[in-house]
Short mmCIF file of C-alpha atoms in Angstrom, two decimals:
data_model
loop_
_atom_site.label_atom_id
_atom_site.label_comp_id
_atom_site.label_asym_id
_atom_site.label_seq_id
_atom_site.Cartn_x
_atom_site.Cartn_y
_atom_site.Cartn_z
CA UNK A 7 -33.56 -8.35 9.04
CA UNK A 8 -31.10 -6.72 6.77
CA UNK A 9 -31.67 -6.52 3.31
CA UNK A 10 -28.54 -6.66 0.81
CA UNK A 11 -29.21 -5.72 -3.13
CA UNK A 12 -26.78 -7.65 -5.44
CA UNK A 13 -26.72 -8.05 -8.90
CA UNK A 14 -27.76 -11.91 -10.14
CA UNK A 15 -24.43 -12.75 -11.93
CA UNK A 16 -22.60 -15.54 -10.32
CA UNK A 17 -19.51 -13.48 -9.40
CA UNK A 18 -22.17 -11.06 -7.77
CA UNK A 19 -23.96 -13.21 -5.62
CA UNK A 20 -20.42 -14.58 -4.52
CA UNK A 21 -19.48 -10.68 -3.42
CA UNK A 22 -22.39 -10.22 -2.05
CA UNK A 23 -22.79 -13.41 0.36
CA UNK A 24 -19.44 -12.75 1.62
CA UNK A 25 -20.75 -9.31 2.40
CA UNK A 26 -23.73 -10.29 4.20
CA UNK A 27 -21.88 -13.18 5.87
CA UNK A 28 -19.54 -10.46 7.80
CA UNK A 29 -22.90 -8.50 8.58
CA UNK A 30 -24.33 -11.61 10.12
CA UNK A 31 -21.59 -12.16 12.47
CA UNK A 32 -21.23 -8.65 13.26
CA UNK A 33 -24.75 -7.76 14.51
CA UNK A 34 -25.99 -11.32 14.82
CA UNK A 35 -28.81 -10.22 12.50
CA UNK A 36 -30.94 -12.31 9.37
CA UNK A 37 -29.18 -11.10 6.22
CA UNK A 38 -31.20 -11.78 3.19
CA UNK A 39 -29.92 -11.29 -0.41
CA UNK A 40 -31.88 -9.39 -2.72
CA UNK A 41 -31.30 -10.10 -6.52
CA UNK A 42 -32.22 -6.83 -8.79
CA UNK A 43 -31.54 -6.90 -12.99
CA UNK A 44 -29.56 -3.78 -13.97
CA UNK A 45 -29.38 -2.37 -17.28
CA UNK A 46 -26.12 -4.42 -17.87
CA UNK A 47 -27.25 -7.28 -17.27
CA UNK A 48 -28.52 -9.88 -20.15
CA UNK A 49 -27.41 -7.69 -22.71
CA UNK A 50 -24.22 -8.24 -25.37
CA UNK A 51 -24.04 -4.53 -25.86
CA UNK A 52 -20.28 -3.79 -25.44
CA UNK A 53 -20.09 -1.61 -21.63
CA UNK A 54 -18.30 0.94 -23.27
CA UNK A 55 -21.80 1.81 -25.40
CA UNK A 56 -23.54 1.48 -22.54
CA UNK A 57 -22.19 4.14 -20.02
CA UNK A 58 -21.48 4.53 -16.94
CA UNK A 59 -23.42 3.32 -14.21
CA UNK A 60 -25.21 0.49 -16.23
CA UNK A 61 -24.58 -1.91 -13.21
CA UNK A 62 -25.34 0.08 -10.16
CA UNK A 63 -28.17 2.50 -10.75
CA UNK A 64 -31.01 0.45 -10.68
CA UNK A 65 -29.47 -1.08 -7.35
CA UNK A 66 -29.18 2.89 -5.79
CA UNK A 67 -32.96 3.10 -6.89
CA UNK A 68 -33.67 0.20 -5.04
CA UNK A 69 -31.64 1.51 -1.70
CA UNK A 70 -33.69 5.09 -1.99
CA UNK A 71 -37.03 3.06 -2.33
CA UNK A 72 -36.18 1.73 0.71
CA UNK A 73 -36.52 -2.02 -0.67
CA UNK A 74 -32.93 -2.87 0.50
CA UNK A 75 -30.87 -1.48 3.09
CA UNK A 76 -27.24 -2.16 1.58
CA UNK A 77 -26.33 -2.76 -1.74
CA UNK A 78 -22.85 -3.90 -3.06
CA UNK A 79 -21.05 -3.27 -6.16
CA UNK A 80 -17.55 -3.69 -7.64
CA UNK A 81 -16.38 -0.42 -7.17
CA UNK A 82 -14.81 0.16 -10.46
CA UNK A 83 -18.48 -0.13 -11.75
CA UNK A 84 -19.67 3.11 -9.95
CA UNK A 85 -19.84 6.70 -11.59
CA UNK A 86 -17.36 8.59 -10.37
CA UNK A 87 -19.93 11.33 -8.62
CA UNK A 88 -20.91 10.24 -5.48
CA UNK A 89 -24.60 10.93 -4.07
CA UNK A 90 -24.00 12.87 -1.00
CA UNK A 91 -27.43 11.39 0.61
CA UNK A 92 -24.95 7.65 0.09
CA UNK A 93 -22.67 6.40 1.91
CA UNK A 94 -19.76 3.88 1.29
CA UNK A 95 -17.57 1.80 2.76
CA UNK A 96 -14.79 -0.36 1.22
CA UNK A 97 -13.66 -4.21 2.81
CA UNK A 98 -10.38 -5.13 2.04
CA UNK A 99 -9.70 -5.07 -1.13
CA UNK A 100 -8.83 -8.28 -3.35
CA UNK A 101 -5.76 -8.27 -5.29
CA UNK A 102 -6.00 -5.84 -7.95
CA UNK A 103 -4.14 -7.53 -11.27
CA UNK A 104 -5.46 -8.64 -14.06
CA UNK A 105 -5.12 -11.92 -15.28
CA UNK A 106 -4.54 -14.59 -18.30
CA UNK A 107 -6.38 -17.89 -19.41
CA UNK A 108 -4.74 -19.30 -21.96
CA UNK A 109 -5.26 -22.71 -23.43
CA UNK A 110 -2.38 -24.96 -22.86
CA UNK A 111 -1.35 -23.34 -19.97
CA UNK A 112 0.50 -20.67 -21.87
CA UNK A 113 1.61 -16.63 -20.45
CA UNK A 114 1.58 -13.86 -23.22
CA UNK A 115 4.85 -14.63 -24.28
CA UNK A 116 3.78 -17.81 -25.21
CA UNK A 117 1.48 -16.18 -27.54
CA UNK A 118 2.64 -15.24 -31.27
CA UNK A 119 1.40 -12.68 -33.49
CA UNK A 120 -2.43 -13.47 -34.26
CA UNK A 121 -2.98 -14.80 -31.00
CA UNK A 122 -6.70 -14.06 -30.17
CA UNK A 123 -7.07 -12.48 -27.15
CA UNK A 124 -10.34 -11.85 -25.48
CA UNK A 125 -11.16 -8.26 -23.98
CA UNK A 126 -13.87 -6.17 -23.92
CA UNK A 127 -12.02 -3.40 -22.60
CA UNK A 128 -10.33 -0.46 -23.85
CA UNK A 129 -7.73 0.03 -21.34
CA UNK A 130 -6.21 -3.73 -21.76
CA UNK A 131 -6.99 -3.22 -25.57
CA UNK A 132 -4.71 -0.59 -24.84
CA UNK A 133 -1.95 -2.07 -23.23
CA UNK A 134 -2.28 -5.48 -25.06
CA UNK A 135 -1.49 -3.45 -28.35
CA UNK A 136 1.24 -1.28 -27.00
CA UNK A 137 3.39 -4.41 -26.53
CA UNK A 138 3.45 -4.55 -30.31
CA UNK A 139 2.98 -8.66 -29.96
CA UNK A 140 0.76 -8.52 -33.18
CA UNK A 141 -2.47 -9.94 -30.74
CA UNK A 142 -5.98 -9.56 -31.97
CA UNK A 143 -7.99 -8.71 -29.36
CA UNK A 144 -11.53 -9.81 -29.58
CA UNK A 145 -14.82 -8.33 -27.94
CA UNK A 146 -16.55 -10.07 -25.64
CA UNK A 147 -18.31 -10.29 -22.83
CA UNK A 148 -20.44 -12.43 -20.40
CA UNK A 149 -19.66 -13.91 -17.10
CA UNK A 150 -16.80 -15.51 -16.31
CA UNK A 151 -17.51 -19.18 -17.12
CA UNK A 152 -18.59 -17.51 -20.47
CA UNK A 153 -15.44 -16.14 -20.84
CA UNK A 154 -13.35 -18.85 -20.02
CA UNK A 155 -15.80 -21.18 -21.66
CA UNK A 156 -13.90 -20.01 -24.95
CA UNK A 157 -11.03 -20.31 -24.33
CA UNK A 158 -9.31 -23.33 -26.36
CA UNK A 159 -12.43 -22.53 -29.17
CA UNK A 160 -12.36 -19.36 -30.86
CA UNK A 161 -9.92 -17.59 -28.48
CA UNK A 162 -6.32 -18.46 -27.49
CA UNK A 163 -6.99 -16.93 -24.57
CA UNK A 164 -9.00 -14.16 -21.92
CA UNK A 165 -7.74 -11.46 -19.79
CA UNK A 166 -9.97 -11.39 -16.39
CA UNK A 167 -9.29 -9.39 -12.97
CA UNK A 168 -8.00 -11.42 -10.47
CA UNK A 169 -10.19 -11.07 -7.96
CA UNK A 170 -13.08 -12.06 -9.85
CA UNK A 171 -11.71 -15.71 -10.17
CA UNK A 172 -10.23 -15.63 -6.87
CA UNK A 173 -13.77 -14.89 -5.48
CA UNK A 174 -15.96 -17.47 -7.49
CA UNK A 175 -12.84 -20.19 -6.85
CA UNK A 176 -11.50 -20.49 -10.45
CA UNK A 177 -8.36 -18.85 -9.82
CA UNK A 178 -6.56 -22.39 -10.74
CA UNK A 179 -7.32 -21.70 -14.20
CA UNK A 180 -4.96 -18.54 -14.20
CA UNK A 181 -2.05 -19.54 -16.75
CA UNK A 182 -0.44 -15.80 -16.10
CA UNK A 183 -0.62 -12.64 -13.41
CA UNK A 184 -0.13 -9.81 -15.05
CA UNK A 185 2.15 -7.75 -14.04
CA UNK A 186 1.23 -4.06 -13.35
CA UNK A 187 3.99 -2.91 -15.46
CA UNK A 188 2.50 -4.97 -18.36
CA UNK A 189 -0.85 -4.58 -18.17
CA UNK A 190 -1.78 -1.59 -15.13
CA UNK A 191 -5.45 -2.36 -13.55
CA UNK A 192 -9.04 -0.34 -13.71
CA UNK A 193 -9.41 2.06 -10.79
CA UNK A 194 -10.88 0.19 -8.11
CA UNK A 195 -10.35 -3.10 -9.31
CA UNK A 196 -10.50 -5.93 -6.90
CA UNK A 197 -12.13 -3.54 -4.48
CA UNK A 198 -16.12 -3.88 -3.59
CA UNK A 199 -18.28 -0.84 -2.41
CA UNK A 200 -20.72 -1.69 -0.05
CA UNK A 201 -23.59 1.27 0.01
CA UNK A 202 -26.35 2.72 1.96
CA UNK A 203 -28.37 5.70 3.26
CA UNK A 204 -26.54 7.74 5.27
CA UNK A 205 -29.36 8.49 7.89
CA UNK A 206 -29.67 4.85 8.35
CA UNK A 207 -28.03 2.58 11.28
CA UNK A 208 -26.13 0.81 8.85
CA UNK A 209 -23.80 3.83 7.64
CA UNK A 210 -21.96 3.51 10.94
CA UNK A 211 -21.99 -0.30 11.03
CA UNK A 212 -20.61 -0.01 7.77
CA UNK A 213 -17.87 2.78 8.43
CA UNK A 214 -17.00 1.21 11.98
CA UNK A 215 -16.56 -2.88 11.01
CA UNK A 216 -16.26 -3.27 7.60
CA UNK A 217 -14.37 -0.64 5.91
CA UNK A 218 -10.28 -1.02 5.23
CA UNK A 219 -9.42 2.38 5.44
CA UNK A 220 -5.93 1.51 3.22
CA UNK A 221 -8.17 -0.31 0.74
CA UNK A 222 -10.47 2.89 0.82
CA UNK A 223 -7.28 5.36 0.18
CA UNK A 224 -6.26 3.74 -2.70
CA UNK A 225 -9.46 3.53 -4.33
CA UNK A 226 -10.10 7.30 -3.16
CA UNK A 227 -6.39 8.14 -5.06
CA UNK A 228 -7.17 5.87 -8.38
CA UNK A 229 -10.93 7.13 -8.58
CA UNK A 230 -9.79 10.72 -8.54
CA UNK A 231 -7.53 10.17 -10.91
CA UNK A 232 -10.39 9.08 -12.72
CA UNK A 233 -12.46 12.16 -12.25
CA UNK A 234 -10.12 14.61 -12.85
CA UNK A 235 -9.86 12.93 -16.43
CA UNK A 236 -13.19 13.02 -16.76
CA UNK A 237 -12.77 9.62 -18.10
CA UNK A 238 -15.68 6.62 -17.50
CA UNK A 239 -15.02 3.14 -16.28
CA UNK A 240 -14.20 2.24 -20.00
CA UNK A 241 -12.28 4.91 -20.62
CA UNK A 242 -8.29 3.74 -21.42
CA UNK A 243 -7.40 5.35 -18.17
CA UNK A 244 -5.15 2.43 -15.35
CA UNK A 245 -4.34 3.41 -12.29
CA UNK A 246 -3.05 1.33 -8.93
CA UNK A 247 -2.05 2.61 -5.80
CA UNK A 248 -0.64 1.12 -2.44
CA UNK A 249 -0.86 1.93 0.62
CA UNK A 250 1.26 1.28 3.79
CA UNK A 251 2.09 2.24 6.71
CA UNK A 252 5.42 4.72 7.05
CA UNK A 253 8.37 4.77 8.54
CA UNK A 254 7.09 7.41 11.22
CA UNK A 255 3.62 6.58 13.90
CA UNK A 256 0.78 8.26 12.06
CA UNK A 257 2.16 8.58 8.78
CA UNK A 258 0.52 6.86 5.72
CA UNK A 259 2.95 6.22 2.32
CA UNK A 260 1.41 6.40 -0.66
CA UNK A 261 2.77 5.06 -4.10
CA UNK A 262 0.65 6.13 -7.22
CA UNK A 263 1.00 4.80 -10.71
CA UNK A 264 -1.68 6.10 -13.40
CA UNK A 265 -1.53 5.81 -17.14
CA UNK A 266 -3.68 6.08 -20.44
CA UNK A 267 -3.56 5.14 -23.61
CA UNK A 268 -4.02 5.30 -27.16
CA UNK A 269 -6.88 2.23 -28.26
CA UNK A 270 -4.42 1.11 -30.86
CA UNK A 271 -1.19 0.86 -28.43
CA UNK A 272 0.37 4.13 -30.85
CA UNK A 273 0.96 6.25 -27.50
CA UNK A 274 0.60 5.38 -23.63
CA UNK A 275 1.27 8.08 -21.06
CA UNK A 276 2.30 6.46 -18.24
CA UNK A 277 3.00 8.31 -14.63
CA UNK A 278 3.84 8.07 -11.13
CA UNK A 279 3.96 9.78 -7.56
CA UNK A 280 4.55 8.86 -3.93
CA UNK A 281 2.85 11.05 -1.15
CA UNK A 282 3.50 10.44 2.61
CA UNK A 283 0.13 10.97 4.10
CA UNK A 284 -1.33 11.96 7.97
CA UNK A 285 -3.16 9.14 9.27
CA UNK A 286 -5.41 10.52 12.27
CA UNK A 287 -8.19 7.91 11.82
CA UNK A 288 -10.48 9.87 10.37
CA UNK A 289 -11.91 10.39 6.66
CA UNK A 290 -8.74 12.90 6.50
CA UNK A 291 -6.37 10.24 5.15
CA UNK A 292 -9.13 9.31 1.50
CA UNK A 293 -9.23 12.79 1.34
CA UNK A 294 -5.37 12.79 1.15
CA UNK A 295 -4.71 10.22 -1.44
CA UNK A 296 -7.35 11.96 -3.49
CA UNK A 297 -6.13 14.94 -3.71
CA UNK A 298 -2.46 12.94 -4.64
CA UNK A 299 -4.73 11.24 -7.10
CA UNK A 300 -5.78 14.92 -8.91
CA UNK A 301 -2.32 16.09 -8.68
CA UNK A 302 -1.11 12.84 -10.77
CA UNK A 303 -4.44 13.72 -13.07
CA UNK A 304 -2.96 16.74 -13.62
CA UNK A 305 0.36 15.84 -14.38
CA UNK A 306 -1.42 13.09 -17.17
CA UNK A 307 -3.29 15.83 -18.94
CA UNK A 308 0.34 17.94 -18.90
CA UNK A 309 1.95 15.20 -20.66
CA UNK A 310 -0.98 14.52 -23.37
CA UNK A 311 -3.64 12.75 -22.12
CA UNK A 312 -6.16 15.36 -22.97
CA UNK A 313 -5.69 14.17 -26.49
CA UNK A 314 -5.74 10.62 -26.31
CA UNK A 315 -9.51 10.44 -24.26
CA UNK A 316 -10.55 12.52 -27.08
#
């Protein structure tokens, strides 16, 4: 039997089964869920007072206790240091956008000044300001029928990741796809990181079937964008890469975007690069895209980003 840690949210439990379905047809093994409470969970405490980590550590204690044997997380969710004793792999990733609900099926240029827009998080507090629409954007948080559950009361509307919807089947209710060029996503978004012990059997299960190796480039490019400016998950820091394969055999193109922002909209920095990578089929090409993903970091904190994550 293999034993798969999840959080208990709704959208969790959805991540995860879909994760232990693909380990159940790949080794033909019992996969049981294994629900564990994090700090983040049943609390209204805005993320961004909570720190990093809140959703994921007590899920890593549970994997060095040996009570599970894989856990899963939305990726965005983990610290940016990485235990070396853990080991990840990434499926393919989910698209990456952020979305709109909006009552009466309206986009954001629907919306007037006032609007009430709900968002817990800096970076599309951010971007929804720098668009100098006049929105107010509300705190909140919750799951996502909470969320949306709102909408049409006290909000005009919610902005969401896609992928989230898309994976607990309420991605009819999306009134708007936000452009990247509107609204750029979180690091990682839409991707899932599926974790274990690296001296276990699993690690190479885990590297072998189910990691993407594009999906795990462009997270490796946008989380080391991340790390290099020493920003959290709810920092205002965006970021979005793709991945694809080139023009010549063995070569990997990379396309980079990264930004971050001022809370109140005054000032984004936004950036971007394109790096033609070596694919050899090893862990070369993640270590590729995150050194592209420094170099872009770099370039940020050139142009004034230093001051705005003050």
């Amino acid at each position: 039997m293999i034993r798969v840690g999840t959080r208990g949210s709704k959208l969790a439990l959805a991540q995860s089964g879909m994760v232990a379905d693909a380990i159940g047809r790949l080794t033909g093994e019992h996969v049981e869920l294994v629900e564990i409470k994090t700090t983040g969970d049943g609390t209204t405490v805005p993320v961004a007072e909570l720190g990093v980590g809140v959703f994921v550590n007590q899920l890593r204690e549970a994997l060095e206790r040996e009570e599970i044997d894989i856990a899963v997380h939305s990726y965005k969710d983990l610290p940016t240091a990485q235990p070396e004793h853990l080991v990840i792999g990434v499926p393919p990733r989910e698209d990456p956008r952020d979305v709109l609900v909006a009552s009466d099926g309206r986009t954001l240029s629907d919306l007037g000044p006032g609007a009430r827009i709900g968002t817990g998080s800096p970076r599309r507090i951010a971007q929804l300001n720098a668009l100098g629409r006049g929105f107010e954007c509300v705190p909140i948080r919750g799951n996502v029928d909470t969320r949306i559950g709102r909408v049409g009361k006290d909000l005009d509307g919610v902005i969401l990741a896609a992928a989230g919807l898309k994976r607990v089947g309420r991605q009819a209710e999306v009134t708007e796809y936000l452009d990247p060029l509107v609204m750029l996503p979180a690091p990682a978004q839409g991707a899932l990181a599926v974790e274990c012990r690296k001296a276990d059997m699993t690690s190479a299960l885990i590297s072998a079937k189910l990691n993407d190796r594009y999906s795990q480039a462009a997270v490796a490019a946008e989380r080391a964008l991340l790390q290099r400016l020493e920003a959290g998950c709810s920092a205002p820091v965006a970021s979005l890469a793709d991945v694809a394969e080139g023009a010549d055999p063995g070569e990997v193109d990379l396309y980079l975007r990264g930004a971050v922002g001022a809370v109140d909209g005054s000032v984004i920095e936004r950036l971007s690069t394109t790096a033609a990578l070596a694919d050899t089929g090893g862990p070369e090409l993640a270590e590729q895209a995150a050194a592209a993903g420094r170099r872009l970091a770099e370039e940020l904190l050139d142009a004034g980003a230093a001051q705005l994550l003050k």
